[in-house]
Tab-separated table of N, CA, C and O in Angstrom:
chain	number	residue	atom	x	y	z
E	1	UNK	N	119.761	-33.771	-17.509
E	1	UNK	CA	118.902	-34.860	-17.963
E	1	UNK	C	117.419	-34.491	-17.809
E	1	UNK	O	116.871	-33.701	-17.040
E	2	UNK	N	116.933	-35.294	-18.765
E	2	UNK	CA	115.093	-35.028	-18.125
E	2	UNK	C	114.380	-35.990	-17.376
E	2	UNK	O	113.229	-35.931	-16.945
E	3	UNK	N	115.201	-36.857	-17.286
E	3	UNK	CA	114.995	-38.044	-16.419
E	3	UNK	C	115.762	-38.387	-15.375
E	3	UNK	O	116.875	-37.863	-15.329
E	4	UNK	N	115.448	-39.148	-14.506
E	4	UNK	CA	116.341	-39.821	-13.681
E	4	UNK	C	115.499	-40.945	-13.319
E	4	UNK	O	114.268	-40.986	-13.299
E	5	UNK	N	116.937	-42.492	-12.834
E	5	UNK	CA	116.029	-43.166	-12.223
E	5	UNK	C	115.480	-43.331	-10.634
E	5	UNK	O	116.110	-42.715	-9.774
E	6	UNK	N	114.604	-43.948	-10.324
E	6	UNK	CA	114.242	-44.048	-8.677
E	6	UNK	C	114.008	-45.375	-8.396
E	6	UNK	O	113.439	-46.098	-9.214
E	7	UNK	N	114.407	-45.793	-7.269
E	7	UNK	CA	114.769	-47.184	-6.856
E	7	UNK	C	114.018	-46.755	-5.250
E	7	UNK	O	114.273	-45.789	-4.531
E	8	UNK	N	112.981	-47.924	-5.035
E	8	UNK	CA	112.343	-47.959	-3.548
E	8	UNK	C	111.665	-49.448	-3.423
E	8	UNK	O	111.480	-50.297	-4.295
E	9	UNK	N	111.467	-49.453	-2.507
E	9	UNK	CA	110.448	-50.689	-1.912
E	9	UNK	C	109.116	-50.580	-1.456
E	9	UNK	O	108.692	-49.697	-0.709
E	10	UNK	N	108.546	-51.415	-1.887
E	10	UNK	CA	106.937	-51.627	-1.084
E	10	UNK	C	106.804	-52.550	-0.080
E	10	UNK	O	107.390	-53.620	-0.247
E	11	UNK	N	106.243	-52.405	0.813
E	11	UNK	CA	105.750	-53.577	1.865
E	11	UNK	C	104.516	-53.832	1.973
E	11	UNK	O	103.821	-53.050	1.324
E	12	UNK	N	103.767	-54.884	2.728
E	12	UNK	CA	102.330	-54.615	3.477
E	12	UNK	C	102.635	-54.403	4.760
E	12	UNK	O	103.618	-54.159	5.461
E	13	UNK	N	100.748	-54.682	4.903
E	13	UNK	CA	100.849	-54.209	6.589
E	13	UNK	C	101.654	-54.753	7.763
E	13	UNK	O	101.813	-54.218	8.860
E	14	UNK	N	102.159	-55.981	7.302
E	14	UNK	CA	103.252	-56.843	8.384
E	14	UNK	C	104.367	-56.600	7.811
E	14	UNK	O	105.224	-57.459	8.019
E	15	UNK	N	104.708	-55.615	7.068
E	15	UNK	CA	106.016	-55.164	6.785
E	15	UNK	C	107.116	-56.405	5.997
E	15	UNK	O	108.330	-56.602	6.060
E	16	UNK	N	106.072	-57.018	5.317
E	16	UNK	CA	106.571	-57.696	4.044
E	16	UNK	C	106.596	-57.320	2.626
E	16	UNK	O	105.743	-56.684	2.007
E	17	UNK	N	107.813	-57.859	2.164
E	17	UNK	CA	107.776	-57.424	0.778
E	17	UNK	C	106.315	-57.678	-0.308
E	17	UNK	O	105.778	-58.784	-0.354
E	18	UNK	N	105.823	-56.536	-1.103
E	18	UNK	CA	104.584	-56.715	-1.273
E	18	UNK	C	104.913	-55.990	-3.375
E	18	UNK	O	105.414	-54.906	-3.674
E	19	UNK	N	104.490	-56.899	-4.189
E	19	UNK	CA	104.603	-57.132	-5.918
E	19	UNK	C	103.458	-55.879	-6.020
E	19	UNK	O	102.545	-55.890	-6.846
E	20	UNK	N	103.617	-55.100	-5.303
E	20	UNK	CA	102.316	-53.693	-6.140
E	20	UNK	C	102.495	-52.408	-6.811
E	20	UNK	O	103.603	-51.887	-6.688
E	21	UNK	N	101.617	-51.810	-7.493
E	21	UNK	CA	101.895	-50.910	-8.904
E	21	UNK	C	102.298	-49.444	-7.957
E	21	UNK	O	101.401	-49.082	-7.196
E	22	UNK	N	103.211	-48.846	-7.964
E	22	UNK	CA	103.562	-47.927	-7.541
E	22	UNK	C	103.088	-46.567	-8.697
E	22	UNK	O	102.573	-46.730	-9.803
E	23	UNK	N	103.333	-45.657	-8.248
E	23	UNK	CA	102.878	-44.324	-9.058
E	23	UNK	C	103.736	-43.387	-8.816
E	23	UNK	O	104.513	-43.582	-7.881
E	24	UNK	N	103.849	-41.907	-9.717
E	24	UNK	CA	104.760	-40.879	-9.405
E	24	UNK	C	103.836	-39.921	-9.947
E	24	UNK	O	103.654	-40.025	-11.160
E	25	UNK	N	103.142	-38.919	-9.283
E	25	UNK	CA	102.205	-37.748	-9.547
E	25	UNK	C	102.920	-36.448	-9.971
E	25	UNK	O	104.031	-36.502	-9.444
E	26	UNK	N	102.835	-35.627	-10.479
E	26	UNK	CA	103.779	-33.996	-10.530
E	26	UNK	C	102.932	-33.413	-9.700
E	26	UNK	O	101.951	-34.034	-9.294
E	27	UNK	N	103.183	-32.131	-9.323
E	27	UNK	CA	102.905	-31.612	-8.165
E	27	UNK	C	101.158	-31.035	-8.529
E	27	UNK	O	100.376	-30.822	-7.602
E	28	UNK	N	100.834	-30.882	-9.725
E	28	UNK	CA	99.697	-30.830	-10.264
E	28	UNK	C	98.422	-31.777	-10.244
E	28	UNK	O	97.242	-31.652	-10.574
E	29	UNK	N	99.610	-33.288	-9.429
E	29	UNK	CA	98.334	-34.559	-9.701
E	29	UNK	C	98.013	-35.234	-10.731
E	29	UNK	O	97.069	-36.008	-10.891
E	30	UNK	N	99.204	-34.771	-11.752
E	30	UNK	CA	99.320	-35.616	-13.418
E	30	UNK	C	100.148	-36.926	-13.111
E	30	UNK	O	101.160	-36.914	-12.411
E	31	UNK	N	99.668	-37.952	-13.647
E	31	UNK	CA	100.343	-38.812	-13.651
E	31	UNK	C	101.588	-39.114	-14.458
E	31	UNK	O	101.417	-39.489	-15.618
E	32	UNK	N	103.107	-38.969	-13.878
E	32	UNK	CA	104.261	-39.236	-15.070
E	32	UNK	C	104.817	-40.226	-14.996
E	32	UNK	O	105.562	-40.379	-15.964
E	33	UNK	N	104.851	-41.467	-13.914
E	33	UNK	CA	105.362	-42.739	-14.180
E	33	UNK	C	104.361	-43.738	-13.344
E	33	UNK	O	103.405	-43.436	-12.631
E	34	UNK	N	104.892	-45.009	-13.664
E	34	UNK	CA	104.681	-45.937	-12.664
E	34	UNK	C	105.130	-47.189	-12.970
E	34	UNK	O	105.554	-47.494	-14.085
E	35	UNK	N	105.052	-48.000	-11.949
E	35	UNK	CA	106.174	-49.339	-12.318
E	35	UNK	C	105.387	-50.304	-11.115
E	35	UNK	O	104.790	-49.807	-10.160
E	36	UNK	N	105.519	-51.857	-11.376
E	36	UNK	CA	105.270	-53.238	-10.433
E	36	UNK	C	106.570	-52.981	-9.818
E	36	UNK	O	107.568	-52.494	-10.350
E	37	UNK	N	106.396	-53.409	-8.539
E	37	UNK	CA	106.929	-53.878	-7.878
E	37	UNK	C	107.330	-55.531	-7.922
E	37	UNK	O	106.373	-56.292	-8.065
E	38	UNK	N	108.710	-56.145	-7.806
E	38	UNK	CA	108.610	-57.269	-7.972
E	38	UNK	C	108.091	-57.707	-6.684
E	38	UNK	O	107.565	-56.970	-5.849
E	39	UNK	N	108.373	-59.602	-6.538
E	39	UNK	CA	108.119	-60.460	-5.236
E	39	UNK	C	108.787	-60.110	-4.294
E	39	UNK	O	108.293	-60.093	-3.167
E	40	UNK	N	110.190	-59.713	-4.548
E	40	UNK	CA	110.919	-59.171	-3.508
E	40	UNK	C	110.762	-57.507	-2.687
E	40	UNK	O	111.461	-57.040	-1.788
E	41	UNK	N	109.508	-56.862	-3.440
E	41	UNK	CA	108.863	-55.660	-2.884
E	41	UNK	C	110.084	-54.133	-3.847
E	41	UNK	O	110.023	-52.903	-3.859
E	42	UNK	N	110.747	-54.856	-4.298
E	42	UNK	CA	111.037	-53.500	-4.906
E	42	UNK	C	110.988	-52.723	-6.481
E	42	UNK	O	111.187	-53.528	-7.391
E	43	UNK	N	110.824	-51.721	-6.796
E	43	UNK	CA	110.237	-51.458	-7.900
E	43	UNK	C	111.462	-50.157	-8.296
E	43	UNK	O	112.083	-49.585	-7.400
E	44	UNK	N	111.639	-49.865	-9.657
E	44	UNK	CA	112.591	-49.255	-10.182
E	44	UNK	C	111.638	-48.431	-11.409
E	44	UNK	O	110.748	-48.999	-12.041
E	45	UNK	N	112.005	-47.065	-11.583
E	45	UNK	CA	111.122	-46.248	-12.411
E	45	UNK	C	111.826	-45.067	-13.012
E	45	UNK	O	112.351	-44.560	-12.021
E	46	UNK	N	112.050	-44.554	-13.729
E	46	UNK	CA	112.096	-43.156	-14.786
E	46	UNK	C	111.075	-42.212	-14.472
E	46	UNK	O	109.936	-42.576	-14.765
E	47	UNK	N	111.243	-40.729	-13.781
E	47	UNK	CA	111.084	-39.755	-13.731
E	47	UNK	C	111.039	-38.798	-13.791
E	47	UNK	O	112.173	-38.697	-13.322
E	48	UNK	N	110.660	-37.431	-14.007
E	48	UNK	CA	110.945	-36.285	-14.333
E	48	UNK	C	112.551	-35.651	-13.361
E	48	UNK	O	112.640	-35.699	-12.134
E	49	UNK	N	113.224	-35.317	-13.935
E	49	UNK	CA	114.561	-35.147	-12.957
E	49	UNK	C	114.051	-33.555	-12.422
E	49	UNK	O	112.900	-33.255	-12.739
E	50	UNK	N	114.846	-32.533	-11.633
E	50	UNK	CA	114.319	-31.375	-11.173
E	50	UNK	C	112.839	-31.376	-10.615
E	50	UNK	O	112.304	-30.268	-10.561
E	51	UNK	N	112.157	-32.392	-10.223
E	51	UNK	CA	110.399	-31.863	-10.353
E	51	UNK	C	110.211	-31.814	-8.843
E	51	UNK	O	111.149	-32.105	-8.100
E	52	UNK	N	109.119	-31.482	-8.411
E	52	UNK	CA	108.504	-32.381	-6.914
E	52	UNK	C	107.102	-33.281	-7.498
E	52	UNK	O	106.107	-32.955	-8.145
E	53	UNK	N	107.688	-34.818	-6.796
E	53	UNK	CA	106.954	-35.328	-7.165
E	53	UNK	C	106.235	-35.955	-5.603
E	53	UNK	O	106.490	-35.721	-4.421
E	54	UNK	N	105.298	-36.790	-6.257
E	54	UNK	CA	104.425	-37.501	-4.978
E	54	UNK	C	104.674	-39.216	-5.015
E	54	UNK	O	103.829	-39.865	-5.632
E	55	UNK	N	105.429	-39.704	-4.586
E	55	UNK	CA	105.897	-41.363	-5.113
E	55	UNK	C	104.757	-41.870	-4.102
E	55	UNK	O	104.657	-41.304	-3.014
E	56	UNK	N	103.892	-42.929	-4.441
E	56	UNK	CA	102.811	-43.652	-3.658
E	56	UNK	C	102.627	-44.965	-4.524
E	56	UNK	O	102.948	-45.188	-5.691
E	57	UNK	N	101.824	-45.996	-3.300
E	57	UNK	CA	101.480	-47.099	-3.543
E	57	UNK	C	100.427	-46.729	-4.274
E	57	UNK	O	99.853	-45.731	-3.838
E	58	UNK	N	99.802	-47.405	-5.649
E	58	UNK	CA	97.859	-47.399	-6.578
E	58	UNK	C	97.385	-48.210	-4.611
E	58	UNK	O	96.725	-47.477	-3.874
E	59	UNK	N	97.669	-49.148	-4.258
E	59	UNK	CA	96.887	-49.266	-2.752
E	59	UNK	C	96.380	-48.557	-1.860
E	59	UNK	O	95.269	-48.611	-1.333
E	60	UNK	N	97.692	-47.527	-1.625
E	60	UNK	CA	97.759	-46.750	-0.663
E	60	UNK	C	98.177	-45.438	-0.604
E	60	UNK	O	99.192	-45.099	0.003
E	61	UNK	N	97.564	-44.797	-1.109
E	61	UNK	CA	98.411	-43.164	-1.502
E	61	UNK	C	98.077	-42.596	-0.039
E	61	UNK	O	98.380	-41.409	-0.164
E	62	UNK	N	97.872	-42.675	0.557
E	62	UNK	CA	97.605	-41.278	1.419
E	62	UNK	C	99.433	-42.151	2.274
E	62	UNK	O	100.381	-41.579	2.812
E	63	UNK	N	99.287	-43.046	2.117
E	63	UNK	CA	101.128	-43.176	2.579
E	63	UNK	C	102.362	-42.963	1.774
E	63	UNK	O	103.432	-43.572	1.759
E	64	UNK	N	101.746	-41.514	0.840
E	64	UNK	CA	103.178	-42.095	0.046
E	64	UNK	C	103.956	-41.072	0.188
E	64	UNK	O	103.478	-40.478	1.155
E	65	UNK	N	104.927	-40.455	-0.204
E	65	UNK	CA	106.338	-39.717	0.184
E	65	UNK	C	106.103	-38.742	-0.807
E	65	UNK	O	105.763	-39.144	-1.920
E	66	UNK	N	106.244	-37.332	-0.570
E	66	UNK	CA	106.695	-36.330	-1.405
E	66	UNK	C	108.192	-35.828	-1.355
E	66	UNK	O	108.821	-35.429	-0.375
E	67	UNK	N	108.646	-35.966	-2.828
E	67	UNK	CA	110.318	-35.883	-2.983
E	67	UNK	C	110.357	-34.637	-3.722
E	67	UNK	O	109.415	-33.876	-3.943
E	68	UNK	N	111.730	-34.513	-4.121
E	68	UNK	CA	112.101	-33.460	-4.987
E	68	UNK	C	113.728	-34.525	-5.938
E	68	UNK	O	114.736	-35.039	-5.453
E	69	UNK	N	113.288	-34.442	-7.183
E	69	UNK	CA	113.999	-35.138	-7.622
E	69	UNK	C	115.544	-34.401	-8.430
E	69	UNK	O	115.554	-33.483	-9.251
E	70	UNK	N	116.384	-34.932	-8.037
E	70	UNK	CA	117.317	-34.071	-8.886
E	70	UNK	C	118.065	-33.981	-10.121
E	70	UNK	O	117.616	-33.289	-11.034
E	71	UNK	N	119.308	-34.692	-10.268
E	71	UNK	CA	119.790	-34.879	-11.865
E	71	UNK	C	120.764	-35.932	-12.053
E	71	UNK	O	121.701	-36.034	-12.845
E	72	UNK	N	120.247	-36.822	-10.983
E	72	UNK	CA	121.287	-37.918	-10.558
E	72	UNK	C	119.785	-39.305	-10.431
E	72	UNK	O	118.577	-39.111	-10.567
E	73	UNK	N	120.266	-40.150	-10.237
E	73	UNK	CA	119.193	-41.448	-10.245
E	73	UNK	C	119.079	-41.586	-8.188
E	73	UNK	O	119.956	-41.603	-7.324
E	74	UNK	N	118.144	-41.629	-8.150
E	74	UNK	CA	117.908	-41.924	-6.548
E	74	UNK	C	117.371	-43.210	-6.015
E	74	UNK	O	116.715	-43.987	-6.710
E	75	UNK	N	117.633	-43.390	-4.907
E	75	UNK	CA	117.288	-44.611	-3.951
E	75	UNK	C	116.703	-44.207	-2.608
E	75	UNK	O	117.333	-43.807	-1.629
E	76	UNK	N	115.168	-44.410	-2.746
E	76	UNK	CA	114.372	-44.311	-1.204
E	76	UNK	C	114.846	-44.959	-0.259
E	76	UNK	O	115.166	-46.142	-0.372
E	77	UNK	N	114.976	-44.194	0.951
E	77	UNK	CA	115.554	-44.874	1.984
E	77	UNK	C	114.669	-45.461	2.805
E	77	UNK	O	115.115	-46.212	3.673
E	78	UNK	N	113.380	-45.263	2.713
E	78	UNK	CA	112.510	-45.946	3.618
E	78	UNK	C	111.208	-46.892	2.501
E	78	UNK	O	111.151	-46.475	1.345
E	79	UNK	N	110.402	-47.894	2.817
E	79	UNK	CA	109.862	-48.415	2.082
E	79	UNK	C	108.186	-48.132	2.192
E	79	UNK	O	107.570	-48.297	3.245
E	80	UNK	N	107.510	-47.643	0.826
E	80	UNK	CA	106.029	-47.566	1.256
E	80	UNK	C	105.260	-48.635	1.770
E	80	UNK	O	105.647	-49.796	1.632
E	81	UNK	N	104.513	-48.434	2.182
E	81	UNK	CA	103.079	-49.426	2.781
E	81	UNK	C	101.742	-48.641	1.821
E	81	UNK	O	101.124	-47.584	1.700
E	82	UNK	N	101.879	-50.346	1.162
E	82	UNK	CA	100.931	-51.085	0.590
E	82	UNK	C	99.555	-51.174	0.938
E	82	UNK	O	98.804	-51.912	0.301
């Protein structure tokens, strides 16, 4: 595939569910996706499958997770801060 999907959550700083624009960078710093988060803090997105990417909050990037995506649809196990 050239895609896959990714499934994660956002919070804020009291570790509540938090409705904000998430991002997915390539390892270059190009921007290839991004998606809202709903009320309930979680957000669902289409990505480059095989890549390393950088998944971050538009709030808060210096908290966000570098993955490696594969050829299957994934689910973050931990949630960013917002």
């Amino acid at each position: 595939p050239t895609s896959v999907g990714i499934e994660g959550c956002v919070v804020d700083t009291r570790d509540r569910p938090a409705a904000l624009t998430v991002q997915a960078r390539s390892s270059d710093g190009r921007l290839v996706a991004s998606a809202t988060a709903g009320a309930d803090g979680v957000f669902r997105m289409q990505v480059p499958a095989s890549q390393m990417l950088r998944i971050e909050a538009v709030s808060a990037p210096d908290d966000g997770v570098t993955i490696m995506t594969g050829r299957h649809a994934a689910t973050m196990g931990g949630c960013l801060r917002g």
